[in-house]
mmCIF file of C-alpha atoms in Angstrom:
data_model
loop_
_atom_site.group_PDB
_atom_site.id
_atom_site.type_symbol
_atom_site.label_atom_id
_atom_site.label_comp_id
_atom_site.label_asym_id
_atom_site.label_seq_id
_atom_site.Cartn_x
_atom_site.Cartn_y
_atom_site.Cartn_z
ATOM 1 C CA MET R 19 137.765 46.732 39.023
ATOM 2 C CA ALA R 20 135.443 45.833 41.831
ATOM 3 C CA ASP R 21 138.236 46.555 44.217
ATOM 4 C CA THR R 22 138.852 49.924 42.635
ATOM 5 C CA SER R 23 135.239 50.932 42.862
ATOM 6 C CA ALA R 24 135.102 49.799 46.487
ATOM 7 C CA ILE R 25 138.211 51.929 47.234
ATOM 8 C CA TYR R 26 136.688 54.920 45.464
ATOM 9 C CA SER R 27 133.419 54.407 47.450
ATOM 10 C CA LEU R 28 135.388 54.103 50.650
ATOM 11 C CA ILE R 29 137.460 57.177 49.936
ATOM 12 C CA SER R 30 134.327 59.140 48.883
ATOM 13 C CA GLY R 31 132.576 58.083 52.038
ATOM 14 C CA LEU R 32 135.513 58.949 54.263
ATOM 15 C CA GLY R 33 135.983 62.228 52.442
ATOM 16 C CA GLY R 34 132.345 63.093 52.848
ATOM 17 C CA ALA R 35 132.466 62.194 56.533
ATOM 18 C CA VAL R 36 135.558 64.296 57.081
ATOM 19 C CA ILE R 37 134.012 67.239 55.218
ATOM 20 C CA GLY R 38 130.754 66.823 57.152
ATOM 21 C CA ALA R 39 132.622 66.634 60.453
ATOM 22 C CA GLY R 40 134.706 69.628 59.595
ATOM 23 C CA ALA R 41 131.627 71.593 58.570
ATOM 24 C CA THR R 42 129.925 70.661 61.828
ATOM 25 C CA VAL R 43 132.907 71.675 63.897
ATOM 26 C CA PHE R 44 133.439 74.895 61.883
ATOM 27 C CA ALA R 45 129.744 75.805 62.042
ATOM 28 C CA SER R 46 129.635 75.089 65.782
ATOM 29 C CA ALA R 47 132.813 77.136 66.431
ATOM 30 C CA ARG R 48 131.450 79.998 64.330
ATOM 31 C CA GLN R 49 128.153 79.878 66.262
ATOM 32 C CA HIS R 50 130.017 79.858 69.551
ATOM 33 C CA ARG R 51 132.109 82.876 68.482
ATOM 34 C CA ARG R 52 128.909 84.684 67.404
ATOM 35 C CA GLU R 53 127.255 83.956 70.793
ATOM 36 C CA ILE R 54 130.371 85.222 72.633
ATOM 37 C CA SER R 55 130.379 88.373 70.480
ATOM 38 C CA GLU R 56 126.668 88.977 71.160
ATOM 39 C CA ARG R 57 127.118 88.420 74.897
ATOM 40 C CA GLY R 58 129.938 90.888 74.898
ATOM 41 C CA LYS R 59 127.902 93.457 72.982
ATOM 42 C CA GLU R 60 125.016 92.935 75.445
ATOM 43 C CA ARG R 61 127.396 93.264 78.419
ATOM 44 C CA ARG R 62 128.836 96.504 77.057
ATOM 45 C CA ARG R 63 125.324 97.813 76.302
ATOM 46 C CA LEU R 64 124.228 97.035 79.895
ATOM 47 C CA GLN R 65 127.334 98.669 81.324
ATOM 48 C CA ALA R 66 126.726 101.769 79.206
ATOM 49 C CA LYS R 67 123.066 101.954 80.421
ATOM 50 C CA GLU R 68 124.262 101.582 84.054
ATOM 51 C CA GLU R 69 126.787 104.367 83.588
ATOM 52 C CA ILE R 70 124.144 106.572 81.901
ATOM 53 C CA VAL R 71 121.900 106.092 84.969
ATOM 54 C CA ARG R 72 124.729 106.984 87.361
ATOM 55 C CA LEU R 73 125.686 110.000 85.240
ATOM 56 C CA THR R 74 122.095 111.206 84.999
ATOM 57 C CA SER R 75 121.776 110.907 88.829
ATOM 58 C CA LEU R 76 124.969 112.938 89.238
ATOM 59 C CA ARG R 77 123.617 115.620 86.821
ATOM 60 C CA PHE R 78 120.574 116.033 89.047
ATOM 61 C CA ALA R 79 122.430 115.734 92.358
ATOM 62 C CA GLY R 80 123.105 119.013 94.023
ATOM 63 C CA ARG R 81 120.400 120.849 92.172
ATOM 64 C CA ALA R 82 117.955 120.835 95.160
ATOM 65 C CA TRP R 83 120.798 121.568 97.584
ATOM 66 C CA LEU R 84 121.947 124.563 95.521
ATOM 67 C CA GLU R 85 118.304 125.823 95.268
ATOM 68 C CA VAL R 86 117.792 125.555 99.044
ATOM 69 C CA ALA R 87 121.017 127.483 99.675
ATOM 70 C CA LEU R 88 120.234 130.094 97.082
ATOM 71 C CA GLN R 89 116.715 130.646 98.505
ATOM 72 C CA ALA R 90 118.004 131.000 101.989
ATOM 73 C CA GLN R 91 120.713 133.485 100.849
ATOM 74 C CA GLN R 92 118.191 135.515 98.891
ATOM 75 C CA ARG R 93 115.847 135.673 101.909
ATOM 76 C CA LEU R 94 118.740 136.813 104.076
ATOM 77 C CA ALA R 95 119.807 139.416 101.528
ATOM 78 C CA SER R 96 116.276 140.833 101.408
ATOM 79 C CA GLY R 97 116.163 141.074 105.203
ATOM 80 C CA ALA R 98 113.659 138.233 105.680
ATOM 81 C CA GLU R 99 114.027 135.679 108.377
ATOM 82 C CA VAL R 100 114.955 132.097 107.584
ATOM 83 C CA ASP R 101 113.632 129.296 109.813
ATOM 84 C CA PRO R 102 116.798 127.563 111.014
ATOM 85 C CA ASP R 103 115.046 124.204 111.565
ATOM 86 C CA LYS R 104 113.424 124.206 108.181
ATOM 87 C CA PHE R 105 116.788 125.203 106.571
ATOM 88 C CA ASP R 106 118.546 122.350 108.446
ATOM 89 C CA GLN R 107 115.848 119.867 107.374
ATOM 90 C CA ASP R 108 115.919 121.009 103.720
ATOM 91 C CA ILE R 109 119.723 120.969 103.577
ATOM 92 C CA LYS R 110 119.857 117.585 105.250
ATOM 93 C CA GLU R 111 117.428 116.116 102.693
ATOM 94 C CA ALA R 112 118.866 117.763 99.547
ATOM 95 C CA GLY R 113 122.455 117.562 100.662
ATOM 96 C CA GLY R 114 122.246 113.936 101.705
ATOM 97 C CA VAL R 115 121.039 112.817 98.317
ATOM 98 C CA ALA R 116 123.547 115.006 96.471
ATOM 99 C CA ALA R 117 126.409 113.865 98.677
ATOM 100 C CA LYS R 118 125.547 110.185 98.141
ATOM 101 C CA GLU R 119 125.512 110.709 94.319
ATOM 102 C CA GLY R 120 128.429 113.083 94.203
ATOM 103 C CA TYR R 121 130.826 110.994 96.174
ATOM 104 C CA THR R 122 129.833 107.467 95.123
ATOM 105 C CA VAL R 123 129.738 107.832 91.364
ATOM 106 C CA ILE R 124 132.878 106.504 89.804
ATOM 107 C CA LEU R 125 133.590 108.102 86.454
ATOM 108 C CA PRO R 126 136.115 107.206 83.757
ATOM 109 C CA ASP R 127 137.269 110.845 83.651
ATOM 110 C CA PRO R 128 138.965 111.767 86.925
ATOM 111 C CA SER R 129 138.660 115.484 86.156
ATOM 112 C CA VAL R 130 134.888 115.203 86.103
ATOM 113 C CA GLU R 131 134.857 113.154 89.293
ATOM 114 C CA GLN R 132 137.082 115.772 90.985
ATOM 115 C CA LEU R 133 134.930 118.684 89.727
ATOM 116 C CA ALA R 134 131.815 116.966 91.171
ATOM 117 C CA ALA R 135 133.547 116.378 94.505
ATOM 118 C CA GLU R 136 134.752 120.016 94.649
ATOM 119 C CA ILE R 137 131.182 121.338 93.900
ATOM 120 C CA PHE R 138 129.674 119.259 96.727
ATOM 121 C CA ASP R 139 132.507 120.216 99.129
ATOM 122 C CA ARG R 140 131.873 123.868 98.341
ATOM 123 C CA LEU R 141 128.090 123.403 98.722
ATOM 124 C CA ASP R 142 128.650 121.837 102.161
ATOM 125 C CA HIS R 143 130.939 124.652 103.231
ATOM 126 C CA LEU R 144 128.590 127.407 101.965
ATOM 127 C CA SER R 145 125.629 125.692 103.754
ATOM 128 C CA TRP R 146 127.414 125.855 107.056
ATOM 129 C CA GLN R 147 128.256 129.567 106.431
ATOM 130 C CA LEU R 148 124.593 130.257 105.614
ATOM 131 C CA ARG R 149 123.437 128.504 108.777
ATOM 132 C CA ARG R 150 125.851 130.625 110.790
ATOM 133 C CA GLU R 151 124.338 133.806 109.237
ATOM 134 C CA ILE R 152 120.845 132.490 109.777
ATOM 135 C CA LEU R 153 121.553 131.993 113.502
ATOM 136 C CA SER R 154 123.479 135.242 113.826
ATOM 137 C CA SER R 155 121.716 138.100 115.632
ATOM 138 C CA SER R 156 123.760 140.638 113.759
ATOM 139 C CA ARG R 157 123.881 139.653 110.121
ATOM 140 C CA SER R 158 126.521 141.106 107.898
ATOM 141 C CA SER R 159 125.242 142.198 104.492
ATOM 142 C CA ILE R 160 128.728 141.854 103.139
ATOM 143 C CA ILE R 161 128.938 138.216 104.146
ATOM 144 C CA VAL R 162 125.466 137.488 102.837
ATOM 145 C CA GLU R 163 126.386 139.156 99.525
ATOM 146 C CA ALA R 164 129.637 137.120 99.363
ATOM 147 C CA LEU R 165 127.683 133.953 99.983
ATOM 148 C CA GLY R 166 125.445 134.841 97.042
ATOM 149 C CA SER R 167 128.447 135.339 94.778
ATOM 150 C CA SER R 168 129.992 132.022 95.910
ATOM 151 C CA LEU R 169 126.661 130.220 95.364
ATOM 152 C CA GLN R 170 126.491 131.683 91.821
ATOM 153 C CA GLU R 171 130.037 130.438 91.219
ATOM 154 C CA VAL R 172 128.917 126.967 92.326
ATOM 155 C CA ALA R 173 125.948 127.182 89.937
ATOM 156 C CA GLN R 174 128.320 127.961 87.015
ATOM 157 C CA ARG R 175 130.579 125.128 87.913
ATOM 158 C CA ARG R 176 127.552 122.793 88.092
ATOM 159 C CA ALA R 177 126.632 123.977 84.583
ATOM 160 C CA ALA R 178 130.123 123.104 83.359
ATOM 161 C CA LEU R 179 129.923 119.744 85.123
ATOM 162 C CA ASN R 180 126.519 119.054 83.547
ATOM 163 C CA ALA R 181 127.886 119.874 80.063
ATOM 164 C CA LYS R 182 130.767 117.368 80.543
ATOM 165 C CA ILE R 183 128.396 114.721 81.886
ATOM 166 C CA LEU R 184 125.947 115.237 79.022
ATOM 167 C CA GLU R 185 128.844 114.775 76.521
ATOM 168 C CA ARG R 186 129.695 111.474 78.135
ATOM 169 C CA ILE R 187 126.096 110.341 78.262
ATOM 170 C CA GLU R 188 125.686 111.045 74.553
ATOM 171 C CA GLU R 189 128.926 109.194 73.774
ATOM 172 C CA LEU R 190 127.700 106.172 75.763
ATOM 173 C CA ALA R 191 124.272 106.257 74.148
ATOM 174 C CA GLN R 192 125.883 106.256 70.634
ATOM 175 C CA ASP R 193 128.250 103.459 71.555
ATOM 176 C CA ALA R 194 125.527 101.339 73.065
ATOM 177 C CA ASP R 195 122.768 102.271 70.599
ATOM 178 C CA THR R 196 120.768 103.463 73.624
ATOM 179 C CA PRO R 197 118.205 106.173 73.064
ATOM 180 C CA LEU R 198 118.596 109.195 75.365
ATOM 181 C CA HIS R 199 115.624 110.001 77.502
ATOM 182 C CA GLN R 200 116.051 113.017 79.795
ATOM 183 C CA SER R 201 119.665 113.808 79.118
ATOM 184 C CA SER R 202 119.063 116.649 76.615
ATOM 185 C CA SER R 203 117.142 118.857 79.028
ATOM 186 C CA GLU R 204 119.163 121.314 81.001
ATOM 187 C CA VAL R 205 119.199 120.719 84.733
#
C-alpha cells in the first residue's frame, strides 16, 4: 500500500509538473503571439499615419503654384503688367514645393500618382507659357485667354485628384483608427 500511495504521489507530482510546464509554455507562447500582433497593429497604424501625412502634403501641393499662375494670367487678361522677376520667384517657390511633393509621393494607386504627375507637368508647361507672354512686347489676348482656360482645366483636375486623395485618407484613417485632422476641408 505504501508503494501504491508513493506511486500515486509521484504520478500526481509529475502530472502537476507537466501541466504547470505546459501552462507556462502555452501562456508564454500566447503572450508572444499577442505582442507580435500588437507590434503588427502598431506598425500598420504608423504606416497609415505616414501615408496620411504624404497624401495631405500632396493635396496641398500645387495649390500655391496654381494660384500664382492664375493671378498672373488674370493680370495679363486685364491688361496689367506682371513683374517677371516676382513671377519667376513666386513660381520657383511654389513650384519647387509642389514638384517635390508631386513627384516624390509614392501612392498605392498608380492612377492617382499618374494624375498628380500630369497636373504638375501641365502646371510647369503653363508657367513657361505665361512667362513667355509676360516677357512679350506684343501680348496675344487669344493666348492669354487660352492659358486661362488651361489653368481652369488644371484646377478641375486638381479637384478630382483631391477627391481621390481624400477618399484614400479616410480609408486609411478608418483602418488605423486615426482621427482626421485637416483632411475634410477642401483645398
